[in-house]
């Protein structure tokens, strides 16, 4: 499903070159639950963003379902993200001026169909947020916000969920709840790539990858 | 959700940013609509004032003795009236002079009263400029009589006035002007030619110098050259005081107009652009997440340009109405002579309703480009 080959990413910071990913090659099959670990600055987020078509690598390739993401146009990558990938971030990144329902529907095409609306309402129900559909994100707790972010990522029934420290700002109870939703997604046949420092997902992960200084240090 | 719905929600959420944009754009629209109203009023007032200054260009026969001309106020030499037609034909191609009137001017005595008898042709105006002819039109069978002549001959408006064998009706109130007009009788050119037995002749063509150059810019040599090419040999003299006053008035007005509109547009554009840049900065993470969920650059650009268009539309209507109201409030005080001509320009209001959203979108273009081109990965790392 996901294939990274010799993936390299360098940044320029304060005039010097920093290697974030150093020739990382890996294969993630459909239906895997992969936890990515590593110290801060080891390249975990860069890897996740590169897999999701959000971070142009300096070298190497990323293929998703057989398509070379960075050989596509920007619009093509956007379409691939919309159809195949769901992102979840540590800071939730919800749109503050939209209601919960609208935040989920944001992932739908403009002028969403009745089907998309039904799906969004089902997700609100599934994530225990149905009664707050018209509320705005700033009226929610951190745990509720992250559940909302996961619901948004799932609107388009993606094949893969990419999550960057999704439990980093949550208490253990809410963290467990979010991991539970990832597990459900995984059990339904979805692929999960989870960047985390925590151990909450260890029991459900099918694979743990370790990055150190931009290199694959364990798989 | 629909982009318009999203735009409206964002405007309501960041209301201060949107309100300041609205105020900036409305101020531009108000300045344009009020400025246009005032500029048109100023144009009318200037035209009226300069018209009242009278013709400032005198074209006289080649052989005219200028000493005699200035002493008597007219040339004793004659030229063919067809020269007026030749000069009038050239109005299509020149922008240097306008409002041509052929005159036949001579002393004349009635009942022992010596007066200036002036025959006036119709006024020739450059075509396609929508200008009304200067001066007054004399109807057949009528005359305009100066106040001193009316007093001496005991005549008033509506009385009969005999010139030679012809009889005319006086159609003006003889008001003292303090000029030679007080001892002048104005009549149609054909009537004057018949009275003086000078059929087909004139001794002057009066005109307005449209160069509107001040004396130091030497308009007279330009005018002499242009007119001399059409009517070789004629003499061209200019009433410098009137021409200078007219030129200075016009130049001042044009300078103000040339300065005000670009300045207002520039300040408005900078104001709105800065607010848009702030808006883009405030929405960096939103833009990042929109990218992450698969929105294309064009869709994100649409959110910003749509906002600009929406606010521009609302601001244009509010601003244009405000500007029109201000113009109607203060215009009459500024331009008392032509105050009755100050009217709302609804056509401009509708034009602004189209132009201001376009202006706002153009101003928002650079900040929108920033929004679209920013690296979403960089913003999503900012946790």
Coordinates of C-alpha atoms in Angstrom, one line a residue:
Chain A
X1 CA 0.0 0.0 0.0
X2 CA 2.7 2.5 1.1
X3 CA 6.2 2.2 -0.3
X4 CA 9.0 4.6 0.6
X5 CA 12.3 4.2 -1.3
X6 CA 15.5 6.0 -0.2
X7 CA 13.4 8.8 1.2
X8 CA 15.6 11.7 2.1
X9 CA 14.6 15.2 3.3
X10 CA 17.0 17.9 4.2
X11 CA 16.1 21.4 5.5
X12 CA 18.2 24.5 5.7
X13 CA 18.2 26.0 9.2
X14 CA 20.3 29.0 10.2
X15 CA 22.5 28.6 7.2
X16 CA 23.3 24.9 7.7
X17 CA 21.8 21.8 6.3
X18 CA 19.8 19.5 8.6
X19 CA 19.0 16.0 7.5
X20 CA 15.5 15.1 8.7
X21 CA 15.2 11.8 6.8
X22 CA 18.2 9.9 5.6
X23 CA 17.5 7.3 2.9
X24 CA 14.6 5.7 4.6
X25 CA 13.1 2.7 2.8
X26 CA 10.1 0.9 4.1
X27 CA 7.0 -0.9 3.0
X28 CA 3.6 -0.7 4.9
X29 CA 1.0 -3.2 3.8
X30 CA -2.7 -2.6 3.7
X31 CA -4.3 -3.3 7.1
X32 CA -1.2 -2.8 9.1
X33 CA -1.2 -0.8 12.4
X34 CA 2.3 0.8 12.5
X35 CA 3.6 2.8 15.4
X36 CA 6.5 5.1 14.6
X37 CA 8.7 6.0 17.5
X38 CA 11.9 8.0 18.1
X39 CA 13.3 10.9 19.9
X40 CA 12.3 14.5 19.1
X41 CA 13.9 15.6 15.8
X42 CA 14.4 12.0 14.6
X43 CA 12.2 12.7 11.5
X44 CA 8.9 11.0 12.6
X45 CA 6.7 13.9 11.5
X46 CA 8.6 14.4 8.3
X47 CA 8.1 10.8 7.4
X48 CA 4.4 11.0 8.2
X49 CA 3.9 14.1 6.1
X50 CA 5.9 12.7 3.3
X51 CA 3.8 9.5 3.3
X52 CA 0.7 11.7 3.2
X53 CA 1.9 13.7 0.2
X54 CA 2.4 16.9 2.3
X55 CA 6.2 17.0 2.3
X56 CA 8.1 17.0 -0.9
X57 CA 11.2 14.9 -0.2
X58 CA 14.7 16.0 -1.3
X59 CA 15.3 12.6 -2.8
X60 CA 13.6 9.2 -3.0
X61 CA 10.0 8.2 -3.8
X62 CA 6.7 7.6 -2.0
X63 CA 4.1 5.4 -3.6
X64 CA 0.6 5.1 -2.3
X65 CA -1.5 2.3 -3.8
X66 CA 1.0 2.1 -6.6
X67 CA 1.0 5.8 -7.5
X68 CA 4.2 7.8 -7.1
X69 CA 2.9 10.8 -5.0
X70 CA 5.6 13.2 -5.9
X71 CA 5.5 12.5 -9.6
X72 CA 1.9 13.8 -9.5
X73 CA 0.8 17.4 -9.9
X74 CA 0.0 19.3 -6.7
X75 CA -3.7 18.9 -7.6
X76 CA -3.3 15.2 -8.1
X77 CA -1.7 14.8 -4.7
X78 CA -4.5 16.9 -3.2
X79 CA -7.0 14.5 -4.8
X80 CA -5.1 11.5 -3.5
X81 CA -5.0 12.9 0.0
X82 CA -8.8 13.6 -0.1
X83 CA -9.6 10.1 -1.3
X84 CA -7.1 7.9 0.4
X85 CA -5.6 9.6 3.4
X86 CA -6.9 10.9 6.7
X87 CA -4.6 13.1 8.9
X88 CA -4.8 13.5 12.6
X89 CA -2.5 16.0 14.4
X90 CA -1.5 16.6 18.0
X91 CA -3.0 20.1 18.0
X92 CA -6.2 18.9 16.4
X93 CA -6.2 21.7 13.8
X94 CA -9.9 22.2 13.8
X95 CA -11.4 25.3 12.1
X96 CA -12.5 27.5 15.0
X97 CA -15.3 29.3 13.2
X98 CA -17.1 26.1 12.0
X99 CA -19.5 23.9 14.0
X100 CA -18.5 20.3 14.7
X101 CA -20.7 19.1 11.8
X102 CA -19.1 21.6 9.5
X103 CA -15.6 20.7 10.6
X104 CA -16.3 17.1 9.6
X105 CA -17.9 18.2 6.3
X106 CA -14.9 20.3 5.5
X107 CA -13.2 17.1 4.3
X108 CA -16.1 16.6 1.8
X109 CA -16.1 18.2 -1.6
X110 CA -17.6 21.7 -1.8
X111 CA -21.4 21.6 -1.7
X112 CA -21.4 18.2 0.0
X113 CA -23.8 15.5 -1.0
X114 CA -26.7 14.2 1.2
X115 CA -24.6 11.1 1.5
X116 CA -21.7 13.0 3.0
X117 CA -24.0 14.8 5.4
X118 CA -25.4 11.4 6.5
X119 CA -21.9 10.1 6.9
X120 CA -20.9 13.1 9.0
X121 CA -23.8 12.8 11.3
X122 CA -23.1 9.0 11.7
X123 CA -19.5 9.9 12.6
X124 CA -20.7 12.5 15.2
X125 CA -22.9 9.7 16.7
X126 CA -20.1 7.2 16.6
X127 CA -17.7 9.5 18.3
X128 CA -20.2 10.6 21.0
X129 CA -20.5 14.2 19.7
X130 CA -23.9 14.1 18.1
X131 CA -25.6 16.3 20.7
X132 CA -22.9 18.9 20.2
X133 CA -23.1 19.0 16.4
X134 CA -23.8 22.8 16.3
X135 CA -21.2 23.7 18.9
X136 CA -17.9 25.2 18.0
X137 CA -14.5 23.5 18.7
X138 CA -13.6 26.0 21.5
X139 CA -16.6 24.6 23.4
X140 CA -15.2 21.1 23.5
X141 CA -12.7 19.4 25.9
X142 CA -9.3 18.4 24.5
X143 CA -10.5 14.7 24.2
X144 CA -13.6 15.8 22.4
X145 CA -11.6 17.9 20.0
X146 CA -9.3 15.1 19.1
X147 CA -12.3 12.7 18.6
X148 CA -13.7 15.3 16.3
X149 CA -10.4 15.5 14.4
X150 CA -10.4 11.7 14.0
X151 CA -14.0 11.8 12.8
X152 CA -13.1 14.4 10.2
X153 CA -10.2 12.2 9.0
X154 CA -12.6 9.3 8.5
X155 CA -15.3 11.1 6.5
X156 CA -14.1 10.0 3.1
X157 CA -13.5 6.4 4.2
X158 CA -9.7 6.6 3.6
X159 CA -7.6 3.6 3.3
X160 CA -4.9 5.0 5.6
X161 CA -4.9 7.1 8.7
X162 CA -1.8 9.1 9.5
X163 CA -1.7 10.4 13.0
X164 CA 1.0 12.6 14.5
X165 CA 1.1 12.4 18.3
X166 CA -2.7 12.4 18.5
X167 CA -2.7 11.6 22.2
X168 CA 0.1 14.0 23.1
X169 CA -2.3 16.5 24.6
X170 CA -4.8 14.1 26.1
X171 CA -5.2 12.5 29.5
X172 CA -4.9 8.7 29.6
X173 CA -8.6 8.1 29.5
X174 CA -9.1 10.3 26.4
X175 CA -5.9 8.9 24.9
X176 CA -7.3 5.4 25.3
X177 CA -10.5 6.5 23.7
X178 CA -8.7 7.9 20.6
X179 CA -6.6 4.8 20.3
X180 CA -9.8 2.8 20.5
X181 CA -11.1 4.6 17.5
X182 CA -7.9 3.9 15.6
X183 CA -8.2 0.2 16.6
X184 CA -11.8 0.1 15.2
X185 CA -10.6 1.6 12.0
X186 CA -7.8 -0.9 11.8
X187 CA -10.1 -3.8 12.5
X188 CA -12.3 -2.7 9.7
X189 CA -9.4 -3.2 7.3
X190 CA -7.8 0.3 7.5
X191 CA -4.1 1.0 7.7
X192 CA -2.8 3.2 10.6
X193 CA 0.5 4.9 10.8
X194 CA 0.8 6.4 14.3
X195 CA 3.6 8.6 15.4
X196 CA 3.7 8.5 19.2
X197 CA 5.9 8.7 22.3
X198 CA 3.2 6.9 24.3
X199 CA 2.7 3.2 24.8
X200 CA -1.1 3.2 24.6
X201 CA -1.1 1.7 21.1
X202 CA 1.5 -0.9 21.7
X203 CA -0.9 -3.6 22.4
X204 CA -2.8 -3.1 19.2
X205 CA 0.1 -2.2 16.9
X206 CA 1.1 -4.8 14.4
X207 CA 4.5 -3.3 13.9
X208 CA 6.8 -0.7 15.6
X209 CA 9.3 1.3 13.6
X210 CA 12.0 3.3 15.3
X211 CA 13.7 6.3 13.7
X212 CA 16.9 7.9 15.0
X213 CA 18.6 10.9 13.4
X214 CA 16.5 10.4 10.3
X215 CA 17.4 6.8 9.8
X216 CA 15.4 3.6 10.3
X217 CA 16.8 2.2 13.5
X218 CA 14.4 -0.6 14.1
X219 CA 11.5 -2.3 12.5
Chain B
X1 CA -19.9 22.9 3.1
X2 CA -20.1 25.5 0.5
X3 CA -17.2 27.9 0.1
X4 CA -19.6 30.9 0.5
X5 CA -21.0 29.6 3.7
X6 CA -17.4 29.1 5.0
X7 CA -16.4 32.6 3.9
X8 CA -19.4 34.1 5.8
X9 CA -18.6 32.1 8.9
X10 CA -15.0 33.2 8.8
X11 CA -16.0 36.9 8.4
X12 CA -18.3 36.6 11.4
X13 CA -15.6 34.9 13.4
X14 CA -12.8 37.4 12.7
X15 CA -15.2 40.3 12.7
X16 CA -12.7 43.0 13.5
X17 CA -10.5 42.1 10.6
X18 CA -13.5 42.0 8.3
X19 CA -14.9 45.2 9.7
X20 CA -11.6 47.0 9.1
X21 CA -11.4 45.7 5.6
X22 CA -15.0 46.8 5.1
X23 CA -14.2 50.3 6.4
X24 CA -11.1 50.6 4.2
X25 CA -13.0 49.6 1.1
X26 CA -16.1 51.6 2.0
X27 CA -13.8 54.7 2.5
X28 CA -12.4 54.2 -1.0
X29 CA -15.8 53.8 -2.5
X30 CA -17.1 56.9 -0.6
X31 CA -14.1 58.9 -1.6
X32 CA -14.6 58.0 -5.2
X33 CA -18.3 58.6 -5.3
X34 CA -18.0 61.9 -3.3
X35 CA -14.9 62.8 -5.3
X36 CA -16.7 62.2 -8.6
X37 CA -19.7 64.3 -7.5
X38 CA -17.4 67.1 -6.2
X39 CA -15.1 66.9 -9.3
X40 CA -18.1 67.2 -11.6
X41 CA -19.5 70.1 -9.6
X42 CA -16.0 71.7 -9.7
X43 CA -15.8 71.1 -13.4
X44 CA -19.2 72.8 -13.9
X45 CA -18.3 75.6 -11.6
X46 CA -15.0 76.1 -13.4
X47 CA -16.7 76.0 -16.7
X48 CA -19.2 78.6 -15.6
X49 CA -16.6 80.8 -14.0
X50 CA -14.3 80.6 -17.1
X51 CA -17.3 81.1 -19.4
X52 CA -18.2 84.2 -17.5
X53 CA -14.6 85.4 -18.1
X54 CA -15.5 85.4 -21.8
X55 CA -13.6 84.6 -24.9
X56 CA -9.9 85.0 -24.5
X57 CA -8.6 84.5 -28.1
X58 CA -9.1 87.1 -30.8
X59 CA -8.4 86.3 -34.5
X60 CA -8.3 89.5 -36.6
X61 CA -7.5 90.3 -40.3
X62 CA -3.9 90.3 -41.3
X63 CA -3.7 94.0 -42.2
X64 CA -5.2 95.1 -38.9
X65 CA -3.3 98.0 -37.3
X66 CA -3.0 96.8 -33.7
X67 CA -2.8 100.4 -32.4
X68 CA -6.1 101.2 -33.9
X69 CA -7.5 97.8 -32.8
X70 CA -6.6 98.4 -29.2
X71 CA -7.7 102.0 -29.2
X72 CA -11.1 101.4 -30.9
X73 CA -11.8 97.9 -29.6
X74 CA -12.3 96.4 -33.1
X75 CA -10.5 96.0 -36.4
X76 CA -11.3 98.4 -39.3
X77 CA -10.1 95.6 -41.7
X78 CA -12.5 92.9 -42.9
X79 CA -12.1 89.3 -43.7
X80 CA -14.3 86.8 -45.4
X81 CA -16.9 85.0 -43.2
X82 CA -15.8 81.8 -45.0
X83 CA -12.6 81.9 -42.9
X84 CA -14.8 81.2 -39.9
X85 CA -16.1 78.1 -41.6
X86 CA -12.5 77.0 -42.4
X87 CA -11.5 77.4 -38.8
X88 CA -14.6 75.6 -37.6
X89 CA -13.9 72.6 -39.9
X90 CA -10.5 72.2 -38.1
X91 CA -12.2 71.9 -34.7
X92 CA -12.5 68.1 -35.3
X93 CA -8.7 67.8 -35.4
X94 CA -7.5 70.1 -32.7
X95 CA -7.6 70.5 -29.0
X96 CA -6.0 73.9 -28.8
X97 CA -9.0 76.2 -29.2
X98 CA -12.8 75.9 -29.2
X99 CA -16.0 77.9 -29.2
X100 CA -15.6 79.9 -32.4
X101 CA -17.8 83.0 -33.0
X102 CA -17.5 85.2 -36.0
X103 CA -18.2 88.8 -35.2
X104 CA -18.7 92.0 -37.2
X105 CA -18.1 94.9 -34.8
X106 CA -18.3 98.6 -35.7
X107 CA -19.3 101.9 -34.4
X108 CA -22.8 103.0 -35.2
X109 CA -24.9 106.0 -34.4
X110 CA -28.7 106.1 -33.6
X111 CA -30.4 109.3 -32.7
X112 CA -27.1 110.9 -31.9
X113 CA -26.0 108.1 -29.6
X114 CA -22.8 106.4 -30.7
X115 CA -22.6 102.7 -29.9
X116 CA -20.8 99.5 -30.8
X117 CA -22.9 97.4 -33.0
X118 CA -21.9 93.7 -32.8
X119 CA -23.1 91.0 -35.1
X120 CA -22.6 87.5 -33.7
X121 CA -22.5 84.3 -35.7
X122 CA -23.7 81.0 -34.2
X123 CA -21.0 79.4 -32.0
X124 CA -19.0 76.5 -33.4
X125 CA -18.1 73.8 -30.9
X126 CA -15.8 70.9 -31.4
X127 CA -18.0 67.9 -32.2
X128 CA -18.3 64.9 -29.9
X129 CA -17.3 66.7 -26.6
X130 CA -20.8 67.3 -25.4
X131 CA -19.9 71.0 -24.8
X132 CA -22.6 73.6 -24.9
X133 CA -21.8 76.6 -27.0
X134 CA -20.6 79.6 -24.9
X135 CA -22.2 83.0 -25.1
X136 CA -25.8 83.6 -25.9
X137 CA -27.8 82.8 -29.0
X138 CA -29.6 85.7 -30.6
X139 CA -33.0 84.8 -32.1
X140 CA -34.0 86.4 -35.4
X141 CA -35.6 89.8 -35.1
X142 CA -34.2 90.4 -31.6
X143 CA -31.3 92.4 -30.2
X144 CA -29.5 92.7 -26.8
X145 CA -29.0 96.3 -25.8
X146 CA -26.4 97.5 -23.3
X147 CA -27.5 99.4 -20.2
X148 CA -26.0 102.8 -21.2
X149 CA -27.7 102.7 -24.6
X150 CA -31.0 101.6 -23.1
X151 CA -30.8 104.5 -20.6
X152 CA -29.9 107.1 -23.3
X153 CA -32.5 106.0 -25.7
X154 CA -35.1 105.2 -23.0
X155 CA -35.5 101.6 -24.0
X156 CA -36.3 98.5 -22.0
X157 CA -36.9 94.8 -22.4
X158 CA -39.8 94.2 -24.9
X159 CA -39.4 97.6 -26.6
X160 CA -38.9 98.0 -30.3
X161 CA -35.4 99.0 -31.4
X162 CA -34.8 100.5 -34.8
X163 CA -31.5 100.0 -36.6
X164 CA -31.3 101.5 -40.0
X165 CA -34.5 100.4 -41.8
X166 CA -35.0 97.3 -39.6
X167 CA -36.9 96.9 -36.4
X168 CA -36.0 94.5 -33.6
X169 CA -37.3 93.6 -30.2
X170 CA -35.1 94.1 -27.2
X171 CA -35.0 90.8 -25.3
X172 CA -32.6 91.4 -22.4
X173 CA -32.8 93.3 -19.1
X174 CA -30.2 96.0 -19.6
X175 CA -28.0 95.4 -16.6
X176 CA -24.9 97.6 -16.0
X177 CA -21.7 95.5 -16.5
X178 CA -19.1 98.1 -16.2
X179 CA -17.7 97.1 -19.6
X180 CA -17.9 98.1 -23.2
X181 CA -21.0 95.9 -23.3
X182 CA -22.9 98.7 -21.7
X183 CA -22.7 100.7 -25.0
X184 CA -23.0 97.7 -27.3
X185 CA -26.0 96.4 -29.2
X186 CA -25.7 92.7 -30.0
X187 CA -27.5 91.3 -33.0
X188 CA -27.3 88.3 -35.4
X189 CA -24.3 88.5 -37.7
X190 CA -26.6 88.5 -40.8
X191 CA -28.5 91.5 -39.4
X192 CA -25.3 93.4 -38.7
X193 CA -23.9 92.6 -42.1
X194 CA -27.1 93.9 -43.7
X195 CA -27.1 97.1 -41.5
X196 CA -23.5 97.8 -42.3
X197 CA -23.8 96.7 -45.9
X198 CA -20.9 94.2 -45.4
X199 CA -22.5 91.0 -46.6
X200 CA -20.3 88.0 -46.1
X201 CA -17.8 89.9 -44.0
X202 CA -16.5 89.7 -40.4
X203 CA -13.7 91.5 -38.7
X204 CA -13.0 89.1 -35.9
X205 CA -13.2 85.5 -34.8
X206 CA -13.4 85.0 -31.0
X207 CA -12.5 81.8 -29.5
X208 CA -11.5 80.1 -26.3
X209 CA -7.9 78.9 -25.8
X210 CA -8.1 75.3 -24.7
X211 CA -4.4 74.8 -24.1
X212 CA -4.9 76.2 -20.7
X213 CA -1.2 76.9 -20.4
X214 CA -0.1 79.8 -18.2
X215 CA 1.8 82.7 -19.7
X216 CA 5.2 81.2 -18.8
X217 CA 4.4 78.1 -20.8
X218 CA 3.9 80.3 -23.9
X219 CA 0.6 79.1 -25.3
X220 CA 0.4 82.0 -27.8
X221 CA 3.1 80.8 -30.1
X222 CA 1.5 77.4 -30.3
X223 CA -1.9 78.9 -31.0
X224 CA -0.4 81.3 -33.6
X225 CA 1.3 78.4 -35.4
X226 CA -1.8 76.2 -35.4
X227 CA -4.2 78.9 -36.5
X228 CA -1.7 80.4 -38.9
X229 CA -1.5 77.1 -40.7
X230 CA -5.3 77.1 -41.3
X231 CA -5.8 80.8 -41.9
X232 CA -2.4 82.1 -43.1
X233 CA -1.8 85.8 -42.4
X234 CA -4.4 86.4 -39.7
X235 CA -3.3 88.0 -36.4
X236 CA -3.9 86.2 -33.2
X237 CA -4.0 88.0 -29.9
X238 CA -4.8 86.7 -26.5
X239 CA -6.4 88.3 -23.5
X240 CA -3.7 87.2 -21.3
X241 CA -5.3 88.0 -18.0
X242 CA -8.4 86.0 -18.7
X243 CA -6.5 83.1 -20.4
X244 CA -4.1 82.9 -17.5
X245 CA -6.8 82.9 -14.9
X246 CA -8.6 80.2 -16.8
X247 CA -5.5 78.1 -17.2
X248 CA -4.5 78.4 -13.6
X249 CA -8.0 77.5 -12.5
X250 CA -8.1 74.4 -14.7
X251 CA -4.6 73.3 -13.9
X252 CA -5.2 73.5 -10.2
X253 CA -8.4 71.5 -10.5
X254 CA -6.6 68.9 -12.7
X255 CA -3.7 68.6 -10.4
X256 CA -6.0 68.0 -7.4
X257 CA -7.9 65.4 -9.3
X258 CA -4.8 63.7 -10.5
X259 CA -3.4 63.5 -7.0
X260 CA -6.5 62.6 -5.0
X261 CA -7.8 59.5 -6.7
X262 CA -4.5 57.6 -7.0
X263 CA -3.7 58.5 -3.4
X264 CA -7.1 57.3 -2.1
X265 CA -6.7 54.1 -4.1
X266 CA -3.1 53.5 -3.0
X267 CA -3.9 54.1 0.7
X268 CA -7.0 51.9 0.5
X269 CA -5.1 49.2 -1.3
X270 CA -2.3 49.2 1.3
X271 CA -4.8 49.2 4.1
X272 CA -6.7 46.2 2.8
X273 CA -3.6 44.3 1.7
X274 CA -2.1 44.6 5.2
X275 CA -5.4 43.3 6.7
X276 CA -5.4 40.4 4.2
X277 CA -1.8 39.5 5.1
X278 CA -2.8 39.5 8.8
X279 CA -5.7 37.3 7.9
X280 CA -3.5 34.9 6.0
X281 CA -1.1 34.8 8.9
X282 CA -3.9 34.1 11.4
X283 CA -5.1 31.3 9.2
X284 CA -1.8 29.5 8.5
X285 CA -2.8 26.4 10.4
X286 CA -6.3 26.4 8.8
X287 CA -4.7 26.6 5.4
X288 CA -2.3 23.7 6.4
X289 CA -5.1 21.5 7.5
X290 CA -7.2 22.3 4.4
X291 CA -4.3 21.1 2.4
X292 CA -4.0 18.0 4.5
X293 CA -7.6 17.1 3.9
X294 CA -7.1 17.4 0.2
X295 CA -8.2 21.0 -0.7
X296 CA -6.4 22.3 -3.8
X297 CA -4.7 25.6 -4.1
X298 CA -7.5 27.1 -6.2
X299 CA -10.1 26.2 -3.5
X300 CA -8.0 27.8 -0.8
X301 CA -7.4 30.9 -3.0
X302 CA -11.2 31.0 -3.6
X303 CA -11.8 31.4 0.2
X304 CA -9.6 34.5 0.3
X305 CA -10.7 36.0 -3.0
X306 CA -14.3 35.2 -2.2
X307 CA -14.0 37.1 1.0
X308 CA -12.5 40.1 -0.8
X309 CA -15.3 40.1 -3.3
X310 CA -18.0 39.7 -0.7
X311 CA -16.6 42.5 1.5
X312 CA -15.8 44.6 -1.5
X313 CA -19.4 44.3 -2.7
X314 CA -20.9 45.3 0.6
X315 CA -18.4 48.1 1.1
X316 CA -19.0 49.5 -2.4
X317 CA -22.7 49.9 -1.9
X318 CA -22.3 51.4 1.6
X319 CA -19.4 53.6 0.6
X320 CA -20.9 54.8 -2.6
X321 CA -24.2 55.7 -0.8
X322 CA -22.2 57.4 2.0
X323 CA -20.1 59.3 -0.5
X324 CA -23.1 60.4 -2.5
X325 CA -24.8 61.6 0.6
X326 CA -21.7 63.6 1.7
X327 CA -21.4 65.1 -1.8
X328 CA -25.0 66.2 -1.7
X329 CA -24.5 67.6 1.8
X330 CA -21.4 69.6 1.2
X331 CA -21.3 70.1 -2.6
X332 CA -23.8 73.0 -2.6
X333 CA -21.8 74.9 0.0
X334 CA -18.6 74.4 -2.0
X335 CA -20.1 75.2 -5.4
X336 CA -22.9 77.7 -4.9
X337 CA -23.1 78.9 -8.5
X338 CA -23.9 75.5 -9.9
X339 CA -25.4 73.9 -6.8
X340 CA -28.6 72.9 -8.5
X341 CA -26.8 70.7 -10.9
X342 CA -25.3 68.5 -8.1
X343 CA -27.3 65.3 -8.4
X344 CA -26.7 61.7 -7.2
X345 CA -24.9 59.6 -9.8
X346 CA -26.6 56.3 -9.6
X347 CA -24.7 55.0 -12.6
X348 CA -21.5 55.5 -10.6
X349 CA -23.0 53.6 -7.6
X350 CA -23.7 50.6 -9.9
X351 CA -20.3 50.9 -11.5
X352 CA -18.6 50.9 -8.1
X353 CA -20.6 47.8 -7.1
X354 CA -18.8 46.0 -9.9
X355 CA -15.4 47.8 -9.6
X356 CA -14.8 47.6 -5.9
X357 CA -15.1 43.8 -5.6
X358 CA -12.6 43.6 -8.5
X359 CA -10.4 46.1 -6.7
X360 CA -10.6 44.2 -3.5
X361 CA -9.8 40.9 -5.3
X362 CA -6.8 42.5 -7.0
X363 CA -5.5 43.8 -3.6
X364 CA -6.1 40.4 -2.0
X365 CA -4.3 38.7 -4.8
X366 CA -0.8 39.0 -3.4
X367 CA -1.8 37.8 0.2
X368 CA -3.8 35.0 -1.4
X369 CA -0.7 33.9 -3.4
X370 CA 1.1 33.8 0.0
X371 CA -1.7 31.7 1.4
X372 CA -1.6 29.2 -1.4
X373 CA 2.1 29.0 -1.7
X374 CA 3.0 28.6 1.9
X375 CA 4.4 25.2 2.9
X376 CA 1.5 23.4 4.6
X377 CA 3.9 20.9 6.2
X378 CA 5.8 23.8 7.9
X379 CA 2.6 25.2 9.4
X380 CA 1.4 21.8 10.6
X381 CA 4.7 21.3 12.4
X382 CA 4.1 24.4 14.4
X383 CA 2.7 22.5 17.4

